[in-house]
Coordinates of C-alpha atoms in Angstrom, one line a residue:
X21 CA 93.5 94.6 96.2
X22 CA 96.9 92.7 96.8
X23 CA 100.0 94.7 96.1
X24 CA 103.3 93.5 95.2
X25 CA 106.8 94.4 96.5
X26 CA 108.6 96.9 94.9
X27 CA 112.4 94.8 94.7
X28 CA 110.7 91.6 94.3
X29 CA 108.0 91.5 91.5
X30 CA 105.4 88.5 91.7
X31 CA 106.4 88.7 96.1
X32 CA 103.3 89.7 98.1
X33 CA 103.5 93.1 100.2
X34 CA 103.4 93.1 103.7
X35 CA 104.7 96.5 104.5
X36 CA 104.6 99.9 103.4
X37 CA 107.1 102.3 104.0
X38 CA 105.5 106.0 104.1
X39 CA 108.9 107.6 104.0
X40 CA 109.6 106.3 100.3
X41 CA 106.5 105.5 99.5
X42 CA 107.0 101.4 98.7
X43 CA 105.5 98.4 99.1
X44 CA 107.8 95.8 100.5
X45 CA 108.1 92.8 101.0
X46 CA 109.5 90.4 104.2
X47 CA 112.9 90.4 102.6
X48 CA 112.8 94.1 102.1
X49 CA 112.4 94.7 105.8
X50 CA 114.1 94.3 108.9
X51 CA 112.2 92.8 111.9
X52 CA 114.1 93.3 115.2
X53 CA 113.3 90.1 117.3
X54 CA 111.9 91.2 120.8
X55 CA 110.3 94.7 119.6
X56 CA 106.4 94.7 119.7
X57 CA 106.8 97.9 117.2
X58 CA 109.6 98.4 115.6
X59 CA 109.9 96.9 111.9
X60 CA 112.1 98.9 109.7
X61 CA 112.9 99.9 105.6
X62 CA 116.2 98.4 104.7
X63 CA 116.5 101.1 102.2
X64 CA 115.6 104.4 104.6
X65 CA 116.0 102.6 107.8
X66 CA 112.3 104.4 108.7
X67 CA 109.5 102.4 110.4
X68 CA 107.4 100.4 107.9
X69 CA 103.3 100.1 108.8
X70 CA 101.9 97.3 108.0
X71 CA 100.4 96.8 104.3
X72 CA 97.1 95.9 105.1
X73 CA 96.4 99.1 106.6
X74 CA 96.5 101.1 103.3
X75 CA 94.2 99.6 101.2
X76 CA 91.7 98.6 103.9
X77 CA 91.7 101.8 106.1
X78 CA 91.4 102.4 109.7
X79 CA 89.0 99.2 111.5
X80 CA 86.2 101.6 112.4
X81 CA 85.6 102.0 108.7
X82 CA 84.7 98.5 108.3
X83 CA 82.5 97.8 111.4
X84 CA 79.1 97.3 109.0
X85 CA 81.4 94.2 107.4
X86 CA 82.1 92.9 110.9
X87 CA 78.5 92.7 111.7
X88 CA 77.7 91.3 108.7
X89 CA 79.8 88.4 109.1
X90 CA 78.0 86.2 111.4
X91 CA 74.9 86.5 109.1
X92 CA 77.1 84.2 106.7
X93 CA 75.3 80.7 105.8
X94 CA 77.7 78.7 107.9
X95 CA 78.0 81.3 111.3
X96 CA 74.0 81.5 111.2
X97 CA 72.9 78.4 112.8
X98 CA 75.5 79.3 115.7
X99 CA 73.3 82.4 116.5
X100 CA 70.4 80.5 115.6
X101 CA 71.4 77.6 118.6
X102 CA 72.5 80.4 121.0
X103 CA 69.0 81.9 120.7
X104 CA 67.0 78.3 121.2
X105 CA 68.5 77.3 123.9
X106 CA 68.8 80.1 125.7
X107 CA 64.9 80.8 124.9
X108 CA 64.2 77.2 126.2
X109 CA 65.7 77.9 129.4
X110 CA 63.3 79.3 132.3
X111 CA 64.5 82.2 133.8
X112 CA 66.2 81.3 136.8
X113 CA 70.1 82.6 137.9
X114 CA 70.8 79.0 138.8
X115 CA 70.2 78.2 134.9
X116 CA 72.6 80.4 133.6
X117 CA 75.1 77.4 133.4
X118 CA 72.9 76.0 131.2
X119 CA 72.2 79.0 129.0
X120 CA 75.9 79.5 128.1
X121 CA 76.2 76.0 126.9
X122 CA 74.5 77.5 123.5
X123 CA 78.0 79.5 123.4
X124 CA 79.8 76.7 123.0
X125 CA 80.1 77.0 119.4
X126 CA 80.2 80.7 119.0
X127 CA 83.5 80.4 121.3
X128 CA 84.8 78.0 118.7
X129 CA 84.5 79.7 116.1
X130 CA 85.6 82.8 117.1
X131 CA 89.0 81.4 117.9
X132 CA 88.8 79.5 114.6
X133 CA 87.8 82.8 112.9
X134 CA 90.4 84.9 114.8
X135 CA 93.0 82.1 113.9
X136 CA 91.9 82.1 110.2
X137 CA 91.9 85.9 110.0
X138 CA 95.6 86.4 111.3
X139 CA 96.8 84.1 108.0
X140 CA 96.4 86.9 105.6
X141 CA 97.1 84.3 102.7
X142 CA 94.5 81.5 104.3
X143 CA 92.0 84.3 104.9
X144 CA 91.6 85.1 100.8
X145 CA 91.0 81.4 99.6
X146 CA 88.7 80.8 102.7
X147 CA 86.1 83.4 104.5
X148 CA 84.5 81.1 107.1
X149 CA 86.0 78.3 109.0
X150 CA 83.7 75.2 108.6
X151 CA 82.1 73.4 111.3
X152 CA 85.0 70.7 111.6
X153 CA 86.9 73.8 113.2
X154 CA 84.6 72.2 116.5
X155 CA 86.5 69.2 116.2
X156 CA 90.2 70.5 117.3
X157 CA 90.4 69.3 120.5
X158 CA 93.7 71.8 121.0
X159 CA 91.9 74.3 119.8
X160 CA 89.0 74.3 122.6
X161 CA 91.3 75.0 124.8
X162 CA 92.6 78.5 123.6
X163 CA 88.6 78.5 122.8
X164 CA 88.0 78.3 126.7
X165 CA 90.5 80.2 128.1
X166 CA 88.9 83.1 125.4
X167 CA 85.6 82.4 127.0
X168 CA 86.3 83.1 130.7
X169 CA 87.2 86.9 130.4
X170 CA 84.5 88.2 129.0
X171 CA 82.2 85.7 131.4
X172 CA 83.6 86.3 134.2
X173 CA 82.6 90.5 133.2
X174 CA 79.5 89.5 131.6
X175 CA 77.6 87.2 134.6
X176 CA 78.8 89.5 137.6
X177 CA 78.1 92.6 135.6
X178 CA 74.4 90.9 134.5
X179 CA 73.4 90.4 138.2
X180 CA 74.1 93.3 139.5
X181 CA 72.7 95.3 136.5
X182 CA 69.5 93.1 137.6
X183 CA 69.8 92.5 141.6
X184 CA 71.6 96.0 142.7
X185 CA 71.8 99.1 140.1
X186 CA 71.3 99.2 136.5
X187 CA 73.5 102.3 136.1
X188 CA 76.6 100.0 138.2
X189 CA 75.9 97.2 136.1
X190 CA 76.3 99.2 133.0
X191 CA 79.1 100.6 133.8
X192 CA 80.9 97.5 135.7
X193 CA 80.2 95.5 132.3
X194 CA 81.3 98.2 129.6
X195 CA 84.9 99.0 132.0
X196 CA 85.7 95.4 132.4
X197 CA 84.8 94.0 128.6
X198 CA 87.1 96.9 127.1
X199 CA 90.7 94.6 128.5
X200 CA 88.5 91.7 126.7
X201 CA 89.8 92.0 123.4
X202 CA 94.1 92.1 124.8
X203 CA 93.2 89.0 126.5
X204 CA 92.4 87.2 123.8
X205 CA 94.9 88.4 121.3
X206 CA 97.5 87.3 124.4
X207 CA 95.9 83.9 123.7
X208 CA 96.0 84.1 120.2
X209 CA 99.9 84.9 120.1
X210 CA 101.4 83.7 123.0
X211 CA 99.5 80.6 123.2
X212 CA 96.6 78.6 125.0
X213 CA 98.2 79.3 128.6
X214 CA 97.3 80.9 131.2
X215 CA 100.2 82.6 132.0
X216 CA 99.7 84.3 128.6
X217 CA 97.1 86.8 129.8
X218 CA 100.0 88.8 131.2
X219 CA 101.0 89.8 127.5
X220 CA 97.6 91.4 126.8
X221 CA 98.8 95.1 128.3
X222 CA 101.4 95.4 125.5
X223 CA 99.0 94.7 122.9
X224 CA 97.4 97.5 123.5
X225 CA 99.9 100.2 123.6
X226 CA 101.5 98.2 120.5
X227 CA 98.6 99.2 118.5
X228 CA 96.4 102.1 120.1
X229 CA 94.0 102.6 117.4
X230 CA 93.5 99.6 116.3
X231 CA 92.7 98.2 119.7
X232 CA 90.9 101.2 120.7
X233 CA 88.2 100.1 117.9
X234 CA 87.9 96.7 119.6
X235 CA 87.8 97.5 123.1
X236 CA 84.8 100.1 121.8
X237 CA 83.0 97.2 120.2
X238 CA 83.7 95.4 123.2
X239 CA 81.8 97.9 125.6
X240 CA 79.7 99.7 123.5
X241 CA 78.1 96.2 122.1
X242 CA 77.7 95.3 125.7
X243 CA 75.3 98.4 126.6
X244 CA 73.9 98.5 123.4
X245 CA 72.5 94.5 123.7
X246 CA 71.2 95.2 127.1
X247 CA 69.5 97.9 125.9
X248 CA 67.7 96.0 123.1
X249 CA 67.0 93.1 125.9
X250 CA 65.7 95.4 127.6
X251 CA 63.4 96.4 124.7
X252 CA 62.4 92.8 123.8
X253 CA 61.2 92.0 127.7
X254 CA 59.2 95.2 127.4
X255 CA 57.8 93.9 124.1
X256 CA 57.8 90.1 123.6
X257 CA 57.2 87.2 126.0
X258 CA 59.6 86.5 127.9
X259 CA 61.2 83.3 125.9
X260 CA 61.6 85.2 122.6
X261 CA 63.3 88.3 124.8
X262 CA 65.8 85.5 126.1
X263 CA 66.2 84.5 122.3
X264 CA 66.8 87.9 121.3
X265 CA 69.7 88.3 124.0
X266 CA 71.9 84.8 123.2
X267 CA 71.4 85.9 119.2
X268 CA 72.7 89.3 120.3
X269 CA 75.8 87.6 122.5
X270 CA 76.7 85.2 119.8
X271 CA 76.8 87.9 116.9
X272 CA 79.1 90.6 119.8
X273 CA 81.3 87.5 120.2
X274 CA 81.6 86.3 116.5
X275 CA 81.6 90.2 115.7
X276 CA 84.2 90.9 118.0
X277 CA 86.3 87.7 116.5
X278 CA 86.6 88.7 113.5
X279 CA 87.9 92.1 113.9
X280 CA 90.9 90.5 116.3
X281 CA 91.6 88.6 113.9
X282 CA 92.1 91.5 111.5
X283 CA 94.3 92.9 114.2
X284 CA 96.4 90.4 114.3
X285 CA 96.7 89.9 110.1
X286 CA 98.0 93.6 110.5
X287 CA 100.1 93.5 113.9
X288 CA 100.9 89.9 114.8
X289 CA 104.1 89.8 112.6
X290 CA 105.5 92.1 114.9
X291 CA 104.1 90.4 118.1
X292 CA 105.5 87.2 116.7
X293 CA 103.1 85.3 115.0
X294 CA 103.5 82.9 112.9
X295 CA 101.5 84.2 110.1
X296 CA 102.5 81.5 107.8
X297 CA 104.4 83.6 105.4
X298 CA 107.9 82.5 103.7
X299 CA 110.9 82.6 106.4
X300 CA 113.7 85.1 105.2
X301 CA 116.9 83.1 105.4
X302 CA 119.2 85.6 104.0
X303 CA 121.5 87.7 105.9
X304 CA 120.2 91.0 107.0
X305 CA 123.6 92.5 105.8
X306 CA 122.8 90.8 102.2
X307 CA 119.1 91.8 101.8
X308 CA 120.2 95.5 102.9
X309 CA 122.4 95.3 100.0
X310 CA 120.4 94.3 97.3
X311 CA 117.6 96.6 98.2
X312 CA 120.1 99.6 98.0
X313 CA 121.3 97.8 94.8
X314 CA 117.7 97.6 93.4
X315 CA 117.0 101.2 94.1
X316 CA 120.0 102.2 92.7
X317 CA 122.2 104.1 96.5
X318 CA 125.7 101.9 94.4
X319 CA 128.1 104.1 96.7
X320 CA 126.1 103.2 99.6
X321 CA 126.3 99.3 98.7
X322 CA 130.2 99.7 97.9
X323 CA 131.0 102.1 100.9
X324 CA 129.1 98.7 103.5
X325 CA 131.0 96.3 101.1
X326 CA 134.4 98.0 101.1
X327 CA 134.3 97.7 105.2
X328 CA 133.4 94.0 105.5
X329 CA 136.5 92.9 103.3
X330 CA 138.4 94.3 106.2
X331 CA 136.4 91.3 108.4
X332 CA 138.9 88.2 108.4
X333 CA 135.3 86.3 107.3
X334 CA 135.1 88.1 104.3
X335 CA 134.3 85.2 101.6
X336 CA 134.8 84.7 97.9
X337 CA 131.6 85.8 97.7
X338 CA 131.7 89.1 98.8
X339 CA 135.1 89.7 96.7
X340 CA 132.9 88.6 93.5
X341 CA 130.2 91.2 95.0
X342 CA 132.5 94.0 95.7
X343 CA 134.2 93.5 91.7
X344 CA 131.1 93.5 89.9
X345 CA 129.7 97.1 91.7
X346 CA 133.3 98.5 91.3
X347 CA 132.7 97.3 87.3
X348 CA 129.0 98.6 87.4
X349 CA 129.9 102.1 88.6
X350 CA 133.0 102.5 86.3
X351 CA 135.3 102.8 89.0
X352 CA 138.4 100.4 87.2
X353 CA 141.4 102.0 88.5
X354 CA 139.7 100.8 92.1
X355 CA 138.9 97.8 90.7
X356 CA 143.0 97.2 89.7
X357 CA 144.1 98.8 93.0
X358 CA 142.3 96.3 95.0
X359 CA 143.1 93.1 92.6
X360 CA 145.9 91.8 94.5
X361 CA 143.9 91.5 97.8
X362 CA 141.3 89.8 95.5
X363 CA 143.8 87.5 93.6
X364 CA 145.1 86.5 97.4
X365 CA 141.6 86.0 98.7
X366 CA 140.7 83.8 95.6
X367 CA 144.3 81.3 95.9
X368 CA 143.3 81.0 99.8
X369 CA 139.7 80.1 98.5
X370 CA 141.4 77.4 95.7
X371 CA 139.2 79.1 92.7
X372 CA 141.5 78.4 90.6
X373 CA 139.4 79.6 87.7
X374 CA 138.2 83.1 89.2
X375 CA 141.7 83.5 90.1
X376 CA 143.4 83.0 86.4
X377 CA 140.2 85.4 85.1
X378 CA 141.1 87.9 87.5
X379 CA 145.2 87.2 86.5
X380 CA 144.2 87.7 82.7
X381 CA 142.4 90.3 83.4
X382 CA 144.9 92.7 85.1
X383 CA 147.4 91.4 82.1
X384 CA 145.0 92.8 79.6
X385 CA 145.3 96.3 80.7
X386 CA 148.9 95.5 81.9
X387 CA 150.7 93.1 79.8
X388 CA 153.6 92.5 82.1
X389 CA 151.6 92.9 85.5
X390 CA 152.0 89.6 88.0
X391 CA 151.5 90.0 91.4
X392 CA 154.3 91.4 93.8
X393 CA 154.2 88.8 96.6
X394 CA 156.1 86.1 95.9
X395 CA 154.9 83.7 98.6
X396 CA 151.3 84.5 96.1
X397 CA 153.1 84.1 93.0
X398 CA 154.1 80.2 94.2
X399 CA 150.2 79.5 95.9
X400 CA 149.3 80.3 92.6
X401 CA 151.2 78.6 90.5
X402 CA 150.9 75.5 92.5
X403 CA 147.1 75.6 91.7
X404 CA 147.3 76.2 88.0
X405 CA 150.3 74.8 86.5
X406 CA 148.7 71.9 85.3
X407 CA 146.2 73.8 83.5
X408 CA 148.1 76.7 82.5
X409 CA 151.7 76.4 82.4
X410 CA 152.5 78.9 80.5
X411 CA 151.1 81.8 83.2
X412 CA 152.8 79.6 86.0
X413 CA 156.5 79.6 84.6
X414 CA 155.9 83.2 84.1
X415 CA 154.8 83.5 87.7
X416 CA 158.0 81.3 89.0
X417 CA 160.9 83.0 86.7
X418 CA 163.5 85.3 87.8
X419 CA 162.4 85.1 91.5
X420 CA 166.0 85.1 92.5
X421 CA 166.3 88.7 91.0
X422 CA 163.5 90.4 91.8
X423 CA 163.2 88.7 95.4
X424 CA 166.5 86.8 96.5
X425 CA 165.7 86.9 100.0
X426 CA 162.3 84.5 99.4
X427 CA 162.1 81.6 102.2
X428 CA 160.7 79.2 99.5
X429 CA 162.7 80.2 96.7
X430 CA 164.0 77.1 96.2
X431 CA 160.0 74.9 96.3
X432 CA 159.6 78.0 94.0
X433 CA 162.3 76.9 91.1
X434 CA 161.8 73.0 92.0
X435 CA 157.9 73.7 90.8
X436 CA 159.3 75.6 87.8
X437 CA 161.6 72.7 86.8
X438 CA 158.9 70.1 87.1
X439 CA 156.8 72.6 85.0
X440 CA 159.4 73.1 82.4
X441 CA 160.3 69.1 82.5
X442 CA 157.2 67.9 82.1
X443 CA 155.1 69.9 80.3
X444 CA 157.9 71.4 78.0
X445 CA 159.8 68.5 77.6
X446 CA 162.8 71.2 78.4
X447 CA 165.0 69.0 80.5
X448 CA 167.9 71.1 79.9
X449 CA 166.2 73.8 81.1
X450 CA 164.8 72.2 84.0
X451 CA 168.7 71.2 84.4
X452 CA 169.8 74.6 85.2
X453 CA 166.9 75.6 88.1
X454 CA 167.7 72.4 89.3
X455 CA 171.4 73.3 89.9
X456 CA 170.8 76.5 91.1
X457 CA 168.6 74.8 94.0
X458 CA 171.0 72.3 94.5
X459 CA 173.9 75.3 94.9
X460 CA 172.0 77.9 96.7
X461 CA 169.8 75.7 99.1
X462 CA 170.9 74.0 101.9
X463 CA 167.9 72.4 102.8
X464 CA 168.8 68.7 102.6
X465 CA 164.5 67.8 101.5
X466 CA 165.6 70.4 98.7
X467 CA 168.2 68.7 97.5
X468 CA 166.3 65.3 97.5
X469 CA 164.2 65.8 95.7
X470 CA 166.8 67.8 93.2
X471 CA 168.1 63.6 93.2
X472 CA 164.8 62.7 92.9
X473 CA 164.0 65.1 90.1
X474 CA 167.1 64.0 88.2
X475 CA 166.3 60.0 88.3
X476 CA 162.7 60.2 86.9
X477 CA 164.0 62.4 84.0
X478 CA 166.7 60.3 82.9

């Protein structure tokens, strides 16, 4: 049954997080790169489990389905190929070359199967890989180096089961095939290297019970065939007993397959794998956020938000952020004690618009509020006294009285002549600012453009 996240309706669930009892999606969870382990809740900052283990329960449950699924219409005639040829083969150790080429298939397959089985999303529109899965030339080769473990067990173990001791044979087969199952998840997720057998020891302390059921299958389907081979020579002519035992190796092998690749739909996210799932390009500070958001923890949110204003690459964007939680949780006289850091943020920015919302705003509740720095008063009026005059001659007036001592007093009233001159048509108004920049300033560029001024107003 697929689930859905809890923060993200119509978003698939990859995780579950005990502690809070969610389903949750990639974006809901935050994957430390490096850790073979540790994926954690953005909300509870617990360890999440993957999703697929609810639902489907512990692998050990499902081991009838595993050996059901070579029996499928398009796996049978790999068992069925195994068994001729190895049945056509006289019984000689020198033919066991020969014998093994009827595994060909069954090795490709299972590394088409395991590969098809760690893609969650590929695995439900498509059971079986089809036969054209033999025809990936790059796959053979992770196909290969998947084969030569369990051979190199299988054959040595065989002859001396046959040649020495069955009891050493037994036991040399079932100790050796139960690292089997690591070595080919290490070539599954690191790649078709050699080198990436060294891998396969953390794959199995990454996910003890899960790989415990494998390396079981592993053994316990090794004794168990050569017990039933040893049945069938007892029983059957010597051909058909050979049959029996390359049917019983290429259902173990495709068995086997299939329940790695179940381990690594539930585990390879966090070894890594590209599963094939959507790639989370949001921040991880962002998607923290809005999962606290969604589930409500707003004095968390504004408490993470409030500290990365103080960060010199705090953006527009989080201003806009931190204003609409402060008007979400009814906290206005915040909201009004932190508007002129906003209104300074915004004019650096050059949102002019934000900036004259936020300006009428604060004038709403305060009729006669402008902001005290007059260095902000001029930036602002610069940027919006084309649009809105009005707000920027009341922004420029009466600087000399309330701040005398402003360094750009005099760019201040030269705006707020221009503003009155043009857009007013108040020349005579424009007159006096003009003089008292001309009498106060010393600044020969001031008193240009004063000239300046005067000639292009008549």
């Amino acid at each position: 049954m697929n689930r859905y996240c809890k923060y993200h309706p119509g978003t698939e669930a990859l995780w579950y997080c005990s502690h809070d009892g969610l389903h949750l999606c990639q974006q809901c969870v935050e994957g430390r790169e490096g850790s073979l382990t540790d994926a954690r809740c953005l909300l509870c900052n617990q360890e999440v489990e993957s999703s697929e283990q609810g639902p489907a329960g512990p692998l050990w449950r499902q081991l009838d389905r595993y050996f059901r699924y070579p029996f499928t219409p398009v796996l049978l005639p790999v068992l069925l190929l195994w068994a001729v040829l190895a049945a056509l083969v006289p019984p000689l150790p020198v033919m066991v070359p020969v014998a093994l080429l009827g595994g060909l298939p069954a090795w490709g397959f299972a590394r088409a199967i395991m590969t098809l089985r760690s893609h969650p999303a590929k695995a439900r529109k498509i059971s079986v890989p089809g036969w054209d899965c033999l025809s990936d030339m790059a796959g053979w080769k992770a196909a290969l180096l998947q084969a030569v473990p369990p051979l190199l067990v299988m054959v040595p173990a065989g002859f001396v089961l046959v040649m020495v001791s069955v009891p050493a044979g037994l036991l040399t087969g079932a100790l050796g095939l139960l690292l089997v199952p690591a070595l080919w998840l290490a070539i599954q997720v690191q790649g078709a290297e050699p080198g990436s057998y060294a891998a396969a020891l953390a794959y199995v302390f990454s996910a003890p019970r899960d790989y415990a059921v494998a390396a079981l299958l592993a053994s316990l389907g090794w004794l168990l065939g050569v017990g039933l081979v040893a049945v069938a020579v007892d029983v059957m002519p010597l051909p058909l007993a050979q049959g029996v035992a390359g049917a019983l190796a290429a259902l173990w092998w495709l068995a086997l397959a299939c329940l790695c690749g179940d381990i690594l739909a539930r585990h390879g996210r966090l070894w890594g794998l590209d599963q094939g799932a959507k790639k989370v390009t949001a921040p991880l500070e962002e998607r923290r956020q809005w999962l606290q958001l969604c589930a409500g923890r707003f004095d968390k949110v504004l408490l993470s938000t409030a500290k990365s204003l103080k960060n010199k690459k705090a953006t527009v964007t989080d201003w806009q952020r931190y204003d609409r939680l402060l008007a979400m949780t009814d906290k206005d006289d915040e909201r009004r004690a932190v508007a002129p850091a906003y209104l300074e943020r915004l004019v650096v920015s050059g949102a002019w618009s934000e900036a004259l919302a936020l300006l009428a705003r604060q004038r709403e509740a305060e009729p006669a509020w402008l902001p005290a720095s007059p260095s902000l008063r001029l930036a602002l009026a610069r940027g919006i006294h084309e649009r809105e005059p009005k707000v920027a001659v009341a922004l420029l007036k009466d600087l000399h009285d309330r701040h005398p001592d402003f360094s750009e007093l005099g760019d201040a009233y030269l705006l707020l002549a221009k503003i009155l001159a043009e857009q007013f048509g108040l020349a005579g108004k424009a007159e006096q600012y003009l003089r008292f920049v001309e009498s106060q300033c010393r600044d020969a560029k001031l008193r240009k453009q004063v000239v300046d001024y005067r000639e292009a107003w008549g």
